[in-house]
Amino acid sequence: LGLMEKRQRTAAKDNGDGTALERVKQVQDQLEEINDEAATAVLQIQSSANAKRAPVYESRKTAIASVPGFWKRALMGHPWLADIITDQDECILSYLTELTVEENADVKSGYRIALAFDVNPLFHNSVIEKRLSWHEGGELTMQTTPMSWKPGQDPLALSGDSAVGGGEDKKRSFEQLTVEEGQRLPLFLLTLLNDELHDTEAGDSDEPSAAGAETEAICDAIKDEVWPEPLKYYQDFEDIAPPADDAAP
Amino acid sequence: LGLMEKRQRTAAKDNGDGTALERVKQVQDQLEEINDEAATAVLQIQSSANAKRAPVYESRKTAIASVPGFWKRALMGHPWLADIITDQDECILSYLTELTVEENADVKSGYRIALAFDVNPLFHNSVIEKRLSWHEGGELTMQTTPMSWKPGQDPLALSGDSAVGGGEDKKRSFEQLTVEEGQRLPLFLLTLLNDELHDTEAGDSDEPSAAGAETEAICDAIKDEVWPEPLKYYQDFEDIAPPADDAAP
């Protein structure tokens, strides 16, 4: 019996770390449960706050409709977006009549941004919608309304050899633009339209592309900053904008 | 009456933008109220989850106490912290017996990290406590238990001219260390101990120092990653650690 006891003790000791770790694991599982509960409760609050905000956002839409150029000025008053908005964007944004952000009901899974435009010289779309979707495992995909460019206005179109072939325009990727072209283009709009989050050229297709990262950053700035507090940026705009007469000497 | 009406209409039109903006402002205030409510509710959930976690963390502490070297291995299994932990840190972390993170009751205002050590050759402190406090306006300050280094062990002490003066050691800042010194020092520990968030040498004292930013990042990694999920990093440790015989050729 004494020997038996001794053997059992030795076994327990040999197994000491394993058992203690098992105990840590069990406690950790309890923590996980509390964390999950809290996370669910936070999601519920966010989703219920979204429901409360919805009608107020509707009233805001009506109020904003009476202030011409409101969203253009709000976007251009955002310190970081202001840096991306080129003269060409500014011209296009003059046709922007409405900006809307809607989070998915299950907040974490994504959101959409909708930009409504007046008749304009570049495209036929009256609304450009951008959807960001986070999938299981955290992967992000983006989807933009197909653009219906007016003839000769698609900045990414390469005129095909129309005399020989069917005259179909070939598309190139946003990344293929040269710097000089970029300076003459609506970079803000093009970045927003870009849906390529990953560098498809690179061997590792999970490699995030620079343009993809910038697109995500623009969308997040619109969703998290401009949309909740447009008035702040609208009012900041005058501080940022150079005086109208500030032409180069 | 017809003229009166016309005048009133003109006045309303002149004042149109101002009034419409006022209306946007009013609606925006309603949104603000909903946001504040939601933020308060989220804080309550976090604080109640913290209360629920507290006793479970106590059980975990007991369970972890039976696994020698648990926290050292968890820290060293963290992919980013592993890169900062030098051989000297590793030696010191062998004396680490307990690691605790406590958030303030009003979660957003700060947290403290406490590291308990066995008797060791470097310092007398049995506990090193690091406090991070966020103040109104978002400013962060840090406070570390004063270190009681054993004679000749303070890595930041410059031996004064003891033959002439009072033999008092002068202190230098963490930033003044040379690279070669850094390689022979417990950089993880020194970075953790550093309380200088701002570059006091620079003219603008609000300029964040590189060391300050790294200290904050270390503390956040401990609070947000190692503390809630130590077992994950503990188990990952073997994947990260080089084989024992992996000496340079």
JSON list of C-alpha atoms in Angstrom, two decimals, chain B residues 89-232:
[
{"chain": "B", "resi": 89, "resn": "ASP", "atom": "CA", "xyz": [15.45, 40.10, -19.99]},
{"chain": "B", "resi": 90, "resn": "GLU", "atom": "CA", "xyz": [15.05, 36.37, -20.28]},
{"chain": "B", "resi": 91, "resn": "CYS", "atom": "CA", "xyz": [17.29, 35.91, -17.29]},
{"chain": "B", "resi": 92, "resn": "ILE", "atom": "CA", "xyz": [15.31, 38.46, -15.25]},
{"chain": "B", "resi": 93, "resn": "LEU", "atom": "CA", "xyz": [11.98, 37.01, -16.36]},
{"chain": "B", "resi": 94, "resn": "SER", "atom": "CA", "xyz": [13.05, 33.70, -14.81]},
{"chain": "B", "resi": 95, "resn": "TYR", "atom": "CA", "xyz": [12.34, 35.43, -11.49]},
{"chain": "B", "resi": 96, "resn": "LEU", "atom": "CA", "xyz": [8.88, 36.60, -12.56]},
{"chain": "B", "resi": 97, "resn": "THR", "atom": "CA", "xyz": [6.31, 34.84, -10.41]},
{"chain": "B", "resi": 98, "resn": "GLU", "atom": "CA", "xyz": [3.10, 36.73, -11.12]},
{"chain": "B", "resi": 99, "resn": "LEU", "atom": "CA", "xyz": [1.70, 39.08, -13.71]},
{"chain": "B", "resi": 100, "resn": "THR", "atom": "CA", "xyz": [-1.49, 41.02, -13.05]},
{"chain": "B", "resi": 101, "resn": "VAL", "atom": "CA", "xyz": [-3.42, 43.56, -15.09]},
{"chain": "B", "resi": 102, "resn": "GLU", "atom": "CA", "xyz": [-6.16, 45.63, -13.48]},
{"chain": "B", "resi": 103, "resn": "GLU", "atom": "CA", "xyz": [-8.29, 48.10, -15.35]},
{"chain": "B", "resi": 104, "resn": "ASN", "atom": "CA", "xyz": [-9.59, 51.15, -13.50]},
{"chain": "B", "resi": 105, "resn": "ALA", "atom": "CA", "xyz": [-13.25, 50.95, -12.51]},
{"chain": "B", "resi": 106, "resn": "ASP", "atom": "CA", "xyz": [-14.00, 53.60, -15.16]},
{"chain": "B", "resi": 107, "resn": "VAL", "atom": "CA", "xyz": [-12.37, 51.47, -17.80]},
{"chain": "B", "resi": 108, "resn": "LYS", "atom": "CA", "xyz": [-11.23, 54.25, -20.13]},
{"chain": "B", "resi": 109, "resn": "SER", "atom": "CA", "xyz": [-9.21, 56.12, -17.51]},
{"chain": "B", "resi": 110, "resn": "GLY", "atom": "CA", "xyz": [-6.36, 53.64, -17.31]},
{"chain": "B", "resi": 111, "resn": "TYR", "atom": "CA", "xyz": [-4.96, 50.39, -16.02]},
{"chain": "B", "resi": 112, "resn": "ARG", "atom": "CA", "xyz": [-2.05, 49.00, -14.06]},
{"chain": "B", "resi": 113, "resn": "ILE", "atom": "CA", "xyz": [0.30, 46.14, -14.70]},
{"chain": "B", "resi": 114, "resn": "ALA", "atom": "CA", "xyz": [1.98, 44.49, -11.74]},
{"chain": "B", "resi": 115, "resn": "LEU", "atom": "CA", "xyz": [4.94, 42.14, -12.12]},
{"chain": "B", "resi": 116, "resn": "ALA", "atom": "CA", "xyz": [5.92, 40.18, -9.02]},
{"chain": "B", "resi": 117, "resn": "PHE", "atom": "CA", "xyz": [9.51, 38.91, -8.82]},
{"chain": "B", "resi": 118, "resn": "ASP", "atom": "CA", "xyz": [11.38, 36.42, -6.70]},
{"chain": "B", "resi": 119, "resn": "VAL", "atom": "CA", "xyz": [14.61, 37.49, -5.05]},
{"chain": "B", "resi": 120, "resn": "ASN", "atom": "CA", "xyz": [16.94, 38.28, -7.94]},
{"chain": "B", "resi": 121, "resn": "PRO", "atom": "CA", "xyz": [20.42, 39.69, -8.56]},
{"chain": "B", "resi": 122, "resn": "LEU", "atom": "CA", "xyz": [19.30, 43.02, -10.13]},
{"chain": "B", "resi": 123, "resn": "PHE", "atom": "CA", "xyz": [16.80, 44.75, -7.86]},
{"chain": "B", "resi": 124, "resn": "HIS", "atom": "CA", "xyz": [15.20, 44.61, -4.42]},
{"chain": "B", "resi": 125, "resn": "ASN", "atom": "CA", "xyz": [11.62, 45.30, -5.61]},
{"chain": "B", "resi": 126, "resn": "SER", "atom": "CA", "xyz": [9.35, 42.33, -5.12]},
{"chain": "B", "resi": 127, "resn": "VAL", "atom": "CA", "xyz": [6.72, 44.00, -7.29]},
{"chain": "B", "resi": 128, "resn": "ILE", "atom": "CA", "xyz": [7.14, 46.42, -10.18]},
{"chain": "B", "resi": 129, "resn": "GLU", "atom": "CA", "xyz": [3.94, 48.27, -10.83]},
{"chain": "B", "resi": 130, "resn": "LYS", "atom": "CA", "xyz": [3.28, 50.29, -13.96]},
{"chain": "B", "resi": 131, "resn": "ARG", "atom": "CA", "xyz": [0.30, 52.63, -14.10]},
{"chain": "B", "resi": 132, "resn": "LEU", "atom": "CA", "xyz": [-1.07, 54.16, -17.28]},
{"chain": "B", "resi": 133, "resn": "SER", "atom": "CA", "xyz": [-3.56, 57.00, -16.81]},
{"chain": "B", "resi": 134, "resn": "TRP", "atom": "CA", "xyz": [-5.54, 58.75, -19.49]},
{"chain": "B", "resi": 135, "resn": "HIS", "atom": "CA", "xyz": [-6.59, 62.24, -18.50]},
{"chain": "B", "resi": 136, "resn": "GLU", "atom": "CA", "xyz": [-9.30, 64.58, -19.76]},
{"chain": "B", "resi": 137, "resn": "GLY", "atom": "CA", "xyz": [-8.48, 65.46, -23.32]},
{"chain": "B", "resi": 138, "resn": "GLY", "atom": "CA", "xyz": [-6.82, 62.11, -23.93]},
{"chain": "B", "resi": 139, "resn": "GLU", "atom": "CA", "xyz": [-3.39, 62.83, -22.48]},
{"chain": "B", "resi": 140, "resn": "LEU", "atom": "CA", "xyz": [-1.56, 59.75, -21.20]},
{"chain": "B", "resi": 141, "resn": "THR", "atom": "CA", "xyz": [0.81, 59.68, -18.26]},
{"chain": "B", "resi": 142, "resn": "MET", "atom": "CA", "xyz": [2.75, 56.73, -16.87]},
{"chain": "B", "resi": 143, "resn": "GLN", "atom": "CA", "xyz": [4.09, 55.94, -13.46]},
{"chain": "B", "resi": 144, "resn": "THR", "atom": "CA", "xyz": [6.39, 53.12, -12.43]},
{"chain": "B", "resi": 145, "resn": "THR", "atom": "CA", "xyz": [7.28, 51.93, -8.93]},
{"chain": "B", "resi": 146, "resn": "PRO", "atom": "CA", "xyz": [10.65, 53.51, -8.12]},
{"chain": "B", "resi": 147, "resn": "MET", "atom": "CA", "xyz": [13.26, 50.86, -8.77]},
{"chain": "B", "resi": 148, "resn": "SER", "atom": "CA", "xyz": [15.50, 49.81, -5.97]},
{"chain": "B", "resi": 149, "resn": "TRP", "atom": "CA", "xyz": [18.49, 48.53, -7.93]},
{"chain": "B", "resi": 150, "resn": "LYS", "atom": "CA", "xyz": [21.10, 46.47, -6.18]},
{"chain": "B", "resi": 151, "resn": "PRO", "atom": "CA", "xyz": [24.53, 48.20, -6.04]},
{"chain": "B", "resi": 152, "resn": "GLY", "atom": "CA", "xyz": [25.97, 48.69, -9.52]},
{"chain": "B", "resi": 153, "resn": "GLN", "atom": "CA", "xyz": [22.97, 47.14, -11.27]},
{"chain": "B", "resi": 154, "resn": "ASP", "atom": "CA", "xyz": [21.06, 50.22, -12.50]},
{"chain": "B", "resi": 155, "resn": "PRO", "atom": "CA", "xyz": [21.66, 50.16, -16.26]},
{"chain": "B", "resi": 156, "resn": "LEU", "atom": "CA", "xyz": [20.87, 53.86, -16.54]},
{"chain": "B", "resi": 157, "resn": "ALA", "atom": "CA", "xyz": [23.25, 55.01, -13.80]},
{"chain": "B", "resi": 158, "resn": "LEU", "atom": "CA", "xyz": [26.40, 56.84, -14.83]},
{"chain": "B", "resi": 159, "resn": "SER", "atom": "CA", "xyz": [29.00, 56.40, -12.11]},
{"chain": "B", "resi": 160, "resn": "GLY", "atom": "CA", "xyz": [29.72, 59.90, -10.84]},
{"chain": "B", "resi": 161, "resn": "ASP", "atom": "CA", "xyz": [33.27, 61.02, -10.11]},
{"chain": "B", "resi": 162, "resn": "SER", "atom": "CA", "xyz": [33.09, 59.28, -6.77]},
{"chain": "B", "resi": 163, "resn": "ALA", "atom": "CA", "xyz": [36.70, 60.06, -5.83]},
{"chain": "B", "resi": 164, "resn": "VAL", "atom": "CA", "xyz": [35.98, 63.79, -5.96]},
{"chain": "B", "resi": 165, "resn": "GLY", "atom": "CA", "xyz": [32.24, 64.30, -5.51]},
{"chain": "B", "resi": 166, "resn": "GLY", "atom": "CA", "xyz": [29.80, 62.67, -3.15]},
{"chain": "B", "resi": 167, "resn": "GLY", "atom": "CA", "xyz": [29.88, 59.46, -5.15]},
{"chain": "B", "resi": 168, "resn": "GLU", "atom": "CA", "xyz": [26.25, 59.91, -6.18]},
{"chain": "B", "resi": 169, "resn": "ASP", "atom": "CA", "xyz": [25.22, 58.19, -9.34]},
{"chain": "B", "resi": 170, "resn": "LYS", "atom": "CA", "xyz": [23.77, 60.41, -12.02]},
{"chain": "B", "resi": 171, "resn": "LYS", "atom": "CA", "xyz": [20.88, 59.05, -14.04]},
{"chain": "B", "resi": 172, "resn": "ARG", "atom": "CA", "xyz": [20.58, 59.31, -17.75]},
{"chain": "B", "resi": 173, "resn": "SER", "atom": "CA", "xyz": [17.52, 58.79, -19.82]},
{"chain": "B", "resi": 174, "resn": "PHE", "atom": "CA", "xyz": [16.69, 55.58, -21.59]},
{"chain": "B", "resi": 175, "resn": "GLU", "atom": "CA", "xyz": [17.13, 57.39, -24.91]},
{"chain": "B", "resi": 176, "resn": "GLN", "atom": "CA", "xyz": [20.77, 58.12, -24.11]},
{"chain": "B", "resi": 177, "resn": "LEU", "atom": "CA", "xyz": [21.77, 54.46, -24.19]},
{"chain": "B", "resi": 178, "resn": "THR", "atom": "CA", "xyz": [24.10, 53.54, -27.00]},
{"chain": "B", "resi": 179, "resn": "VAL", "atom": "CA", "xyz": [23.17, 50.67, -29.28]},
{"chain": "B", "resi": 180, "resn": "GLU", "atom": "CA", "xyz": [26.03, 48.50, -28.00]},
{"chain": "B", "resi": 181, "resn": "GLU", "atom": "CA", "xyz": [24.88, 49.07, -24.43]},
{"chain": "B", "resi": 182, "resn": "GLY", "atom": "CA", "xyz": [21.35, 48.24, -25.47]},
{"chain": "B", "resi": 183, "resn": "GLN", "atom": "CA", "xyz": [22.44, 44.86, -26.72]},
{"chain": "B", "resi": 184, "resn": "ARG", "atom": "CA", "xyz": [23.85, 43.97, -23.33]},
{"chain": "B", "resi": 185, "resn": "LEU", "atom": "CA", "xyz": [20.84, 45.25, -21.40]},
{"chain": "B", "resi": 186, "resn": "PRO", "atom": "CA", "xyz": [17.36, 44.08, -20.45]},
{"chain": "B", "resi": 187, "resn": "LEU", "atom": "CA", "xyz": [15.67, 46.19, -23.13]},
{"chain": "B", "resi": 188, "resn": "PHE", "atom": "CA", "xyz": [12.20, 44.82, -22.50]},
{"chain": "B", "resi": 189, "resn": "LEU", "atom": "CA", "xyz": [12.43, 45.68, -18.81]},
{"chain": "B", "resi": 190, "resn": "LEU", "atom": "CA", "xyz": [13.99, 49.10, -19.47]},
{"chain": "B", "resi": 191, "resn": "THR", "atom": "CA", "xyz": [11.36, 49.96, -22.05]},
{"chain": "B", "resi": 192, "resn": "LEU", "atom": "CA", "xyz": [8.65, 48.91, -19.64]},
{"chain": "B", "resi": 193, "resn": "LEU", "atom": "CA", "xyz": [10.18, 51.02, -16.85]},
{"chain": "B", "resi": 194, "resn": "ASN", "atom": "CA", "xyz": [10.48, 54.12, -19.03]},
{"chain": "B", "resi": 195, "resn": "ASP", "atom": "CA", "xyz": [7.89, 56.74, -18.04]},
{"chain": "B", "resi": 196, "resn": "GLU", "atom": "CA", "xyz": [8.88, 59.43, -20.53]},
{"chain": "B", "resi": 197, "resn": "LEU", "atom": "CA", "xyz": [6.13, 59.45, -23.09]},
{"chain": "B", "resi": 198, "resn": "HIS", "atom": "CA", "xyz": [7.18, 62.72, -24.62]},
{"chain": "B", "resi": 199, "resn": "ASP", "atom": "CA", "xyz": [10.43, 63.82, -26.09]},
{"chain": "B", "resi": 200, "resn": "THR", "atom": "CA", "xyz": [11.55, 66.27, -23.41]},
{"chain": "B", "resi": 201, "resn": "GLU", "atom": "CA", "xyz": [14.72, 67.09, -25.36]},
{"chain": "B", "resi": 202, "resn": "ALA", "atom": "CA", "xyz": [12.74, 68.37, -28.35]},
{"chain": "B", "resi": 203, "resn": "GLY", "atom": "CA", "xyz": [11.35, 71.90, -28.35]},
{"chain": "B", "resi": 204, "resn": "ASP", "atom": "CA", "xyz": [7.79, 70.64, -28.57]},
{"chain": "B", "resi": 205, "resn": "SER", "atom": "CA", "xyz": [7.37, 68.63, -25.40]},
{"chain": "B", "resi": 206, "resn": "ASP", "atom": "CA", "xyz": [4.22, 67.04, -26.82]},
{"chain": "B", "resi": 207, "resn": "GLU", "atom": "CA", "xyz": [6.33, 65.28, -29.43]},
{"chain": "B", "resi": 208, "resn": "PRO", "atom": "CA", "xyz": [5.98, 61.59, -28.60]},
{"chain": "B", "resi": 209, "resn": "SER", "atom": "CA", "xyz": [9.29, 59.87, -28.00]},
{"chain": "B", "resi": 210, "resn": "ALA", "atom": "CA", "xyz": [10.07, 56.60, -29.76]},
{"chain": "B", "resi": 211, "resn": "ALA", "atom": "CA", "xyz": [10.76, 54.94, -26.41]},
{"chain": "B", "resi": 212, "resn": "GLY", "atom": "CA", "xyz": [7.49, 56.32, -25.01]},
{"chain": "B", "resi": 213, "resn": "ALA", "atom": "CA", "xyz": [5.51, 54.90, -27.91]},
{"chain": "B", "resi": 214, "resn": "GLU", "atom": "CA", "xyz": [7.22, 51.52, -27.47]},
{"chain": "B", "resi": 215, "resn": "THR", "atom": "CA", "xyz": [6.50, 51.51, -23.74]},
{"chain": "B", "resi": 216, "resn": "GLU", "atom": "CA", "xyz": [2.84, 52.15, -24.42]},
{"chain": "B", "resi": 217, "resn": "ALA", "atom": "CA", "xyz": [2.80, 49.42, -27.08]},
{"chain": "B", "resi": 218, "resn": "ILE", "atom": "CA", "xyz": [4.39, 46.91, -24.68]},
{"chain": "B", "resi": 219, "resn": "CYS", "atom": "CA", "xyz": [1.87, 47.74, -21.95]},
{"chain": "B", "resi": 220, "resn": "ASP", "atom": "CA", "xyz": [-1.03, 47.47, -24.39]},
{"chain": "B", "resi": 221, "resn": "ALA", "atom": "CA", "xyz": [0.23, 44.13, -25.72]},
{"chain": "B", "resi": 222, "resn": "ILE", "atom": "CA", "xyz": [0.41, 42.82, -22.16]},
{"chain": "B", "resi": 223, "resn": "LYS", "atom": "CA", "xyz": [-3.04, 44.17, -21.26]},
{"chain": "B", "resi": 224, "resn": "ASP", "atom": "CA", "xyz": [-4.90, 43.34, -24.47]},
{"chain": "B", "resi": 225, "resn": "GLU", "atom": "CA", "xyz": [-3.18, 40.17, -25.59]},
{"chain": "B", "resi": 226, "resn": "VAL", "atom": "CA", "xyz": [-0.97, 38.36, -23.08]},
{"chain": "B", "resi": 227, "resn": "TRP", "atom": "CA", "xyz": [-3.22, 38.97, -20.06]},
{"chain": "B", "resi": 228, "resn": "PRO", "atom": "CA", "xyz": [-6.54, 37.85, -21.62]},
{"chain": "B", "resi": 229, "resn": "GLU", "atom": "CA", "xyz": [-5.07, 34.86, -23.50]},
{"chain": "B", "resi": 230, "resn": "PRO", "atom": "CA", "xyz": [-1.76, 33.84, -21.92]},
{"chain": "B", "resi": 231, "resn": "LEU", "atom": "CA", "xyz": [-2.25, 30.18, -22.71]},
{"chain": "B", "resi": 232, "resn": "LYS", "atom": "CA", "xyz": [-2.25, 30.90, -26.43]}
]
